[in-house]
Short mmCIF file of C-alpha atoms in Angstrom, two decimals:
data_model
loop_
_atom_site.label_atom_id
_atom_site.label_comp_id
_atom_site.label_asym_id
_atom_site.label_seq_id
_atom_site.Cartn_x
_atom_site.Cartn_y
_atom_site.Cartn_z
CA UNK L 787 86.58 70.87 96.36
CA UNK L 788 86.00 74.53 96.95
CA UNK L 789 85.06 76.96 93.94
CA UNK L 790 86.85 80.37 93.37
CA UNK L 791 84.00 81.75 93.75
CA UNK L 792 82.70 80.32 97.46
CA UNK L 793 82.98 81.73 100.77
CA UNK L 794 86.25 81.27 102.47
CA UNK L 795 87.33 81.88 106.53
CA UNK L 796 90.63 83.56 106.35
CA UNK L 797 91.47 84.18 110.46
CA UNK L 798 88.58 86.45 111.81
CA UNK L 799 87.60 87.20 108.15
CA UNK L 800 84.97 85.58 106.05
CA UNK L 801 85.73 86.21 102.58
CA UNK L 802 83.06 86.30 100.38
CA UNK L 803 84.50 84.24 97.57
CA UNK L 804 88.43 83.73 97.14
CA UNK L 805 89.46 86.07 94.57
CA UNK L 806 92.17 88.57 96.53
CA UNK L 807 93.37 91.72 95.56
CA UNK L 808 96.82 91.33 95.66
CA UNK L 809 99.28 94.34 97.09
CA UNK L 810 99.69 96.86 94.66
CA UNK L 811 101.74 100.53 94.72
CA UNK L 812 99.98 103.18 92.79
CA UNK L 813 101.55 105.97 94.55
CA UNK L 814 98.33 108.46 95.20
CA UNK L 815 99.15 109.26 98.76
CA UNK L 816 100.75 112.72 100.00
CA UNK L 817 104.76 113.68 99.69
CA UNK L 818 104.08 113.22 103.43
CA UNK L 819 102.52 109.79 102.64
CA UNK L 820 98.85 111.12 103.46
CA UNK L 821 96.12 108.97 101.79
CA UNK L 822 93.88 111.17 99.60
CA UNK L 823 90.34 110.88 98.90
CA UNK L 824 91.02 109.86 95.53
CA UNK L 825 92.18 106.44 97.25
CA UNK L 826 88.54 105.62 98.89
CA UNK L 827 87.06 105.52 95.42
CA UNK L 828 89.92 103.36 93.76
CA UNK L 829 89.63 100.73 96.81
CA UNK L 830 85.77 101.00 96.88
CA UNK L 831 85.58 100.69 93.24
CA UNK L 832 87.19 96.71 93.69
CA UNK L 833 85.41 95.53 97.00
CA UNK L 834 83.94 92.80 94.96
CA UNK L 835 87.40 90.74 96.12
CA UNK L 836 87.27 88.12 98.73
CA UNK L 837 89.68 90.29 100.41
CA UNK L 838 91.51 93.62 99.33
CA UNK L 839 95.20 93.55 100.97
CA UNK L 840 96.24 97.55 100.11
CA UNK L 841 98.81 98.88 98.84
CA UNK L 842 102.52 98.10 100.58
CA UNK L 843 101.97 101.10 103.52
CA UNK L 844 105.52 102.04 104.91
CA UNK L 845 105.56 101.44 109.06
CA UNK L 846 108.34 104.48 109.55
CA UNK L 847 109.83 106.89 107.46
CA UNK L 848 113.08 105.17 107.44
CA UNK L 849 111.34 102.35 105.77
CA UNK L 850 109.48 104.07 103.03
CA UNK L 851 111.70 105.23 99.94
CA UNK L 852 108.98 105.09 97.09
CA UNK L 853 107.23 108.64 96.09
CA UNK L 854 103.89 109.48 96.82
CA UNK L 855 103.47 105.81 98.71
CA UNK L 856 101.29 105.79 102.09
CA UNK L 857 102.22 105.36 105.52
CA UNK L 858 100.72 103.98 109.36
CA UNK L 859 102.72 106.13 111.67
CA UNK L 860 101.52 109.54 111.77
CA UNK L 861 98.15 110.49 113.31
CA UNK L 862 97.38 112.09 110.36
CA UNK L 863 98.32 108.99 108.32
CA UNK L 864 95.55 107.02 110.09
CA UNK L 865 92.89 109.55 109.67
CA UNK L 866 93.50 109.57 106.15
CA UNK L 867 92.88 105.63 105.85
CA UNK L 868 89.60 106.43 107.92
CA UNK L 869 87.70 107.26 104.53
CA UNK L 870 89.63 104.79 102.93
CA UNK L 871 88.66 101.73 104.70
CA UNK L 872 84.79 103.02 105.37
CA UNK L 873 84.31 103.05 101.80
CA UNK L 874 85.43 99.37 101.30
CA UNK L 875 83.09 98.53 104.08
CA UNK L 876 80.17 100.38 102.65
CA UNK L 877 80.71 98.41 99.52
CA UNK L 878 80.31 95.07 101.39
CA UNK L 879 84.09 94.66 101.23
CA UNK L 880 87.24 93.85 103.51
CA UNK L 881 90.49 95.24 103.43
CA UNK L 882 93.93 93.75 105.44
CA UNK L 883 97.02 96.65 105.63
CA UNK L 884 100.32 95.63 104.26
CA UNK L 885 103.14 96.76 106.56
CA UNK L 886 106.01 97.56 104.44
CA UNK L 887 109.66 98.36 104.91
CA UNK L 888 111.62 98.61 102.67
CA UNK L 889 115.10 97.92 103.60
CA UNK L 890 117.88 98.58 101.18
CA UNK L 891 115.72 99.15 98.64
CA UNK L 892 115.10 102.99 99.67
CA UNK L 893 117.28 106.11 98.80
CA UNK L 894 118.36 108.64 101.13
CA UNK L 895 116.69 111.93 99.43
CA UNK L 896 113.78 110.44 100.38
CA UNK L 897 113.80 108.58 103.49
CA UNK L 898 116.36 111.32 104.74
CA UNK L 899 118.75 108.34 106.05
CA UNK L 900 121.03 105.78 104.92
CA UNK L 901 119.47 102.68 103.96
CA UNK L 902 119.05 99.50 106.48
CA UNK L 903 119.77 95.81 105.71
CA UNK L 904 120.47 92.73 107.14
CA UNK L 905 124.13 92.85 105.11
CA UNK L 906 125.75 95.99 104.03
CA UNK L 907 125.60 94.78 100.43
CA UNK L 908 124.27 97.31 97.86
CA UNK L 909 121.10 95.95 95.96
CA UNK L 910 121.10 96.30 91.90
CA UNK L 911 119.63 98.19 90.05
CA UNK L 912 118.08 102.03 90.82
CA UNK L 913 115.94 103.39 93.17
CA UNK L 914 112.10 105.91 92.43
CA UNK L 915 112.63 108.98 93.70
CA UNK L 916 111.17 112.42 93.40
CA UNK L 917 114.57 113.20 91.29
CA UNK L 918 114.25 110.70 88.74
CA UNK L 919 116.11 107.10 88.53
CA UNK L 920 119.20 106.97 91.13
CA UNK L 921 121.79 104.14 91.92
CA UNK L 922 120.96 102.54 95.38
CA UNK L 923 123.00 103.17 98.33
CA UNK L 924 124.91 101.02 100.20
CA UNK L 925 122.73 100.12 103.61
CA UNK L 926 124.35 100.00 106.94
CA UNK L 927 123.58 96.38 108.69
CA UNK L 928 121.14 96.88 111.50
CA UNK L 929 122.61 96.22 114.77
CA UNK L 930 120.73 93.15 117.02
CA UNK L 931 120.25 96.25 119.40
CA UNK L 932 118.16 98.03 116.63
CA UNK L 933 116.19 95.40 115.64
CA UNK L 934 113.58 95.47 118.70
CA UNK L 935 113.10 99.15 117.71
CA UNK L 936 112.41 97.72 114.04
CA UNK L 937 110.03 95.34 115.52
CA UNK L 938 108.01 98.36 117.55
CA UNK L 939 107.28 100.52 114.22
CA UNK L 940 105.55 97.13 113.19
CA UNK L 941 103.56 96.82 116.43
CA UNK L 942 102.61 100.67 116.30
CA UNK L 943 101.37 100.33 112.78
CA UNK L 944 99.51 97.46 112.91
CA UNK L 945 97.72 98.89 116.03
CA UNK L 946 97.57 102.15 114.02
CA UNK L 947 96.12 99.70 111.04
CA UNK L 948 93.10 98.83 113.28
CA UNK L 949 92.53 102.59 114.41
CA UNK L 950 92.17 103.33 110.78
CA UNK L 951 89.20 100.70 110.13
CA UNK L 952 91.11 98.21 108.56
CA UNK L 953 90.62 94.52 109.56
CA UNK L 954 93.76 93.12 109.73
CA UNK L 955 97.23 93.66 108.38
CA UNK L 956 99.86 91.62 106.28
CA UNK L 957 103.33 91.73 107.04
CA UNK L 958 105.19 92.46 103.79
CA UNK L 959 108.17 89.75 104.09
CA UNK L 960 108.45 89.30 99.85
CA UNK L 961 110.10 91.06 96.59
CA UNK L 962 113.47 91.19 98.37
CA UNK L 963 112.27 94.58 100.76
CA UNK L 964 113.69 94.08 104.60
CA UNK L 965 112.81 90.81 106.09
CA UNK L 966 112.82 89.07 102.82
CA UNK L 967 116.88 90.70 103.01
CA UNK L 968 117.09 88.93 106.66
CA UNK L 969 115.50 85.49 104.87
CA UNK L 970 117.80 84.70 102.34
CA UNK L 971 121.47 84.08 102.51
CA UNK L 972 121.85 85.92 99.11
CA UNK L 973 121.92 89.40 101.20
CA UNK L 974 122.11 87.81 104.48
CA UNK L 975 125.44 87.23 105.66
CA UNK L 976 125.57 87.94 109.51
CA UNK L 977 127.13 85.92 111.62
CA UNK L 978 124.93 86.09 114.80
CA UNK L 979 121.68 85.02 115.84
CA UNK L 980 119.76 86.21 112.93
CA UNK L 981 121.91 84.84 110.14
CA UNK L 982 123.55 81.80 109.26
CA UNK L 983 121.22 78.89 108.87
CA UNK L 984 117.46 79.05 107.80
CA UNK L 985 116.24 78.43 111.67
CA UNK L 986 118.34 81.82 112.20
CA UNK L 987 117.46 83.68 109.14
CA UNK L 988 113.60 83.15 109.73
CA UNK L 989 114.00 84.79 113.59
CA UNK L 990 113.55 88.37 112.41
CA UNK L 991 110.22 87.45 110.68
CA UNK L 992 109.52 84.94 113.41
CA UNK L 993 109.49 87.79 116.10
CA UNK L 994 107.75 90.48 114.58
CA UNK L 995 105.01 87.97 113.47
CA UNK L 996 104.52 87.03 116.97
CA UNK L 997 104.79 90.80 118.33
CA UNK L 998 102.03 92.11 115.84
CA UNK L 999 99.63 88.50 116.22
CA UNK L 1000 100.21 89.76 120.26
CA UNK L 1001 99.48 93.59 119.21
CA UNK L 1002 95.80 92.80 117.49
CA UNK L 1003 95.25 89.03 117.24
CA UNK L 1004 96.91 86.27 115.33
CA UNK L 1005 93.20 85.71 113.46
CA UNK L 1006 94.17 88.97 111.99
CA UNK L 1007 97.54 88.63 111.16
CA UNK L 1008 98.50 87.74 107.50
CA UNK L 1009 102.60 87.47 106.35
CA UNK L 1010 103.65 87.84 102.56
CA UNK L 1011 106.59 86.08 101.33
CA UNK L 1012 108.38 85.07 97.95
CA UNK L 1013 111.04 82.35 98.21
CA UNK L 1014 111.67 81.05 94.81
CA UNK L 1015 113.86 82.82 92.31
CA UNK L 1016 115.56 86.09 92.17
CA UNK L 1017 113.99 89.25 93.14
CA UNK L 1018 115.35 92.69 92.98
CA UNK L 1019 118.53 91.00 94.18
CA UNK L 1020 117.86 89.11 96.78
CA UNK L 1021 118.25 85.11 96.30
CA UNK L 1022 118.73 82.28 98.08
CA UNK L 1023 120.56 79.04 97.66
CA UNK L 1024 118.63 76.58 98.78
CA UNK L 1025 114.98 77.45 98.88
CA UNK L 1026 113.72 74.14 100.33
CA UNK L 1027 115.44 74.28 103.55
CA UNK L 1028 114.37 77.86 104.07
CA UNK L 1029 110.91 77.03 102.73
CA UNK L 1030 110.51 74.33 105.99
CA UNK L 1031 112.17 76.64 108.34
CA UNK L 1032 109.46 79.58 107.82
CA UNK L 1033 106.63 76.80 107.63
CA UNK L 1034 107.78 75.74 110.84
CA UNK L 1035 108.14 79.41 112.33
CA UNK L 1036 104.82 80.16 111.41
CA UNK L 1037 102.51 77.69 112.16
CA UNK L 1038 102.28 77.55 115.42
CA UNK L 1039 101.23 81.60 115.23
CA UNK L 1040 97.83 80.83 114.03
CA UNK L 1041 98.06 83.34 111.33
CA UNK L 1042 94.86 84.56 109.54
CA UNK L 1043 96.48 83.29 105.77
CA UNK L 1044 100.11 82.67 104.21
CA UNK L 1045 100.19 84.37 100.80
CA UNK L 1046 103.07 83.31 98.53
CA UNK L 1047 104.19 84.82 95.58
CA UNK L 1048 105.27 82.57 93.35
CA UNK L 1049 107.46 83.23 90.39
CA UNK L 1050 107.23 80.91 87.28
CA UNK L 1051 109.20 80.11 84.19
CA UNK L 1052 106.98 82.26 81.66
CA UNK L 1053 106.24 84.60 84.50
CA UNK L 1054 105.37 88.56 83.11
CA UNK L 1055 106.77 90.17 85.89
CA UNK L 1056 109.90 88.00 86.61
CA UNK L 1057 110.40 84.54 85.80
CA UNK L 1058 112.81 81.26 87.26
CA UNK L 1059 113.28 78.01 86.87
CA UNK L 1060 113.25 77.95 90.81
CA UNK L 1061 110.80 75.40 91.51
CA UNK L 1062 107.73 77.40 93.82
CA UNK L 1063 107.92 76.39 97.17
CA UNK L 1064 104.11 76.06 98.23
CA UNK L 1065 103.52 72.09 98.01
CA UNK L 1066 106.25 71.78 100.51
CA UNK L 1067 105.03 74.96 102.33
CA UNK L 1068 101.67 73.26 102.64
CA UNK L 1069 103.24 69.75 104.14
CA UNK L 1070 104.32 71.65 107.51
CA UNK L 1071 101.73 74.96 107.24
CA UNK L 1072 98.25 74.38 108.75
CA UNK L 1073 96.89 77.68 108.03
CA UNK L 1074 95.13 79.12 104.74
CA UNK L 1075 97.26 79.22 101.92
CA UNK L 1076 97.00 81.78 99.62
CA UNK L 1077 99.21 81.71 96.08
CA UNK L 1078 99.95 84.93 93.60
CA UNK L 1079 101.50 84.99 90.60
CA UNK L 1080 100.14 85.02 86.79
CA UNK L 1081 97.03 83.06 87.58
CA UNK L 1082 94.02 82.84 85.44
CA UNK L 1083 90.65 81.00 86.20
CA UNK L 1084 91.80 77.89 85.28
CA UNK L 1085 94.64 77.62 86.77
CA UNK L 1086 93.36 78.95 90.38
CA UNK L 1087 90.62 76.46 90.58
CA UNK L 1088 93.29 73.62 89.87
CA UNK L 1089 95.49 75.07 92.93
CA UNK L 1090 92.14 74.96 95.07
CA UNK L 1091 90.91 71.60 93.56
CA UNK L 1092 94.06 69.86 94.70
CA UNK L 1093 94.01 71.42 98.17
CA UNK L 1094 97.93 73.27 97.88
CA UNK L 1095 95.49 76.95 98.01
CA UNK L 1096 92.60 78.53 99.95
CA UNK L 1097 92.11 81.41 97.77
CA UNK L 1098 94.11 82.48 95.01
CA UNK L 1099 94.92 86.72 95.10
CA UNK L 1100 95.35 88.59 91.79
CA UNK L 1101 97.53 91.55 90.95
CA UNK L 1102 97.70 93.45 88.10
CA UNK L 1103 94.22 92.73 86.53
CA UNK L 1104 92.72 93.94 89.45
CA UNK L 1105 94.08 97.22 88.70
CA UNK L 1106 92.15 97.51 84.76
CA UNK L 1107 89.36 95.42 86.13
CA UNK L 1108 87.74 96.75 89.31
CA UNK L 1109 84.99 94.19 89.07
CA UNK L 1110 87.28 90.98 88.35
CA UNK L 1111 85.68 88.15 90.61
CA UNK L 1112 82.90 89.20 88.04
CA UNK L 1113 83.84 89.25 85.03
CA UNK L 1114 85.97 85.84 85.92
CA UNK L 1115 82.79 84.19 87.13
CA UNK L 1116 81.22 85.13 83.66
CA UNK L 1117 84.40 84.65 81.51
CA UNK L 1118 84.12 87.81 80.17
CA UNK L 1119 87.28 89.32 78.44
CA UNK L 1120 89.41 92.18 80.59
CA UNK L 1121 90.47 95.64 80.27
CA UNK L 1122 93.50 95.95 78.84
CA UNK L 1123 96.14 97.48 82.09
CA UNK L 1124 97.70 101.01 81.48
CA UNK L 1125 101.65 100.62 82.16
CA UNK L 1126 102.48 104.68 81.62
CA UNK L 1127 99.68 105.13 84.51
CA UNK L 1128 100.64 102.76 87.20
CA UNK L 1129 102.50 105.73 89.20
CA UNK L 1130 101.15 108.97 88.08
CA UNK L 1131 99.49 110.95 90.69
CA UNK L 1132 95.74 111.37 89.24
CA UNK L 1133 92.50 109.87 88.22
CA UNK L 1134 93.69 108.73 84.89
CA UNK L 1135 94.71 104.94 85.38
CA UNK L 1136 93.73 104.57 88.22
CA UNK L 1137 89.77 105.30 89.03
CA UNK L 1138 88.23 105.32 85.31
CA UNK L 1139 88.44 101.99 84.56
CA UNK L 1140 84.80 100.70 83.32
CA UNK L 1141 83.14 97.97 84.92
CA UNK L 1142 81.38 95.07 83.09
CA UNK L 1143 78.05 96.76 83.04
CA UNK L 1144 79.34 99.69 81.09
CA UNK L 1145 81.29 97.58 78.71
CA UNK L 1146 78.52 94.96 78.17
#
């Protein structure tokens, strides 16, 4: 039985213990989604972590609809990660990309285009922009001749990912963003190749996967996904069968790690009665596992002990607690997380949080 706290191989990556830093947005980048300097000292600060996967980072400007967020497709883009990624590795740290796009989930005064979806079906709920709060729009349904163009700005970022120093990239398919949209029949209601059953719903994932393992190396290639319960709108109606059709997609990649958020019935940050999806995942999925979602130390270590997880990757604390695989090894109590700070633009919330030694 492997400890939290071991080693771990994760694709070309050996993780010094398997606490991850789960994706987070903190919006510190640019209004022309620049990293900034202040950036290399929040990631440095939490190297400690098995494995830091950034930030969401949008692949295209069509794709990115949340303020101050940072992208991989502009030359200056990547030589703003440059510092970024140095510092990790300075630390002793490693650091994967996540590609993001959005999908419906954008707004036109900032993306500067409709919206894109699988479905033209307008999500819940309101969209971050520089205005304020607005109502989403409704997204126009890609076209099968736009989706190898879609598939490109993945490929280009990922490559752009590796110019930048990073060591690998995850593809963001979770929290109902563009190919989670194409994954579940919820939004998905196309009737050609890429909707209808699960083994059609999954192709859209399937080949932009394999384009980007291709691009820099399936060892290097993570995917993100959440396929139980609700998530900014997007659902599906039978979880299981789309559960085995993405195991069976993926396997045969040879990705670097699966990461699954999983939502759970007392969950903080959504909850469902949706049973999680991972011991089934695990039956047909080969690869390293890694689950997200409310863990503590306890809990973890059971999901490694029984052999459903590889590592476990943690969120939120992450963000009050730059040293966390620390103070978990120890026990020792946490900072309490800032809410009114989690998007603001400076150092406050985001860079001053003490570590154990200056607690202690």
């Amino acid at each position: 039985m492997a400890n939290l706290f071991e080693p771990v191989r994760l694709g070309a990556i050996q993780a010094s213990n398997r606490v991850l830093m789960a994706p987070l947005t903190r919006a510190r980048a640019t209004r022309d989604h620049v990293p900034t300097p202040i950036m290399a000292d929040y990631y440095r600060q939490r190297a400690s972590a098995g494995l830091i996967i950034s930030e969401g980072v949008g692949i295209s400007q069509q794709g990115l609809g949340w303020p101050y967020a940072a992208g991989l497709w502009s030359a200056e883009q990547v030589e703003g990660w440059k510092p970024v990624t140095a510092a990790v590795h300075e630390a002793g740290g490693r650091i994967f990309a996540q590609l993001w796009h959005m999908g419906r989930l954008v707004h036109s005064s900032v993306t500067g285009e409709q919206p894109v979806s699988s479905s033209p079906i307008t999500a819940p709920g309101r969209a971050h922009t520089y205005e304020g709060n607005k109502s989403y729009e409704q997204p126009r349904a890609l076209d099968v001749e736009d989706i190898p163009d879609v598939i490109q700005t993945y490929v280009t970022a990922a490559r752009n990912a590796i110019e930048a120093g990073f060591d690998g990239v995850q593809i963001h398919g979770a929290n109902g963003y563009l190919i989670d949209e194409f994954l579940r029949d919820g939004v998905n209601r196309r009737e050609d190749a890429y909707g209808g059953p699960p083994e059609n719903r999954v192709r859209l994932l399937r080949e932009i996967t394999q384009a980007v393992a291709d691009a820099i190396g399936a060892d290097r290639t993570a995917v993100r996904l959440s396929l139980n319960g609700d998530t900014q709108g997007t659902d599906d109606s039978d979880p299981a069968s789309l559960s085995l059709a993405v195991a069976k997609a993926l396997d045969p990649i040879g990705l670097a790690f699966l990461e699954l958020r999983e939502l759970r019935p007392d969950g903080t940050r959504g909850a469902t009665n949706v049973p999680r999806q991972s011991p089934l995942i695990r039956q047909h999925y080969a690869g390293p596992l890694v689950l997200n979602s409310d863990y503590d130390t306890a809990r973890a270590q059971a999901d490694l002990d029984s052999g459903l997880a590889q590592a476990i990757s943690f969120g939120r604390p992450f963000i009050a607690n730059p040293d966390l695989p620390e103070r978990l090894s120890a026990g020792a109590s946490l900072n309490p997380l800032q809410e009114e700070t989690l998007y603001t633009q400076g150092a406050e919330g985001y860079v001053d949080y003490p570590a154990l030694e200056k607690v202690a």
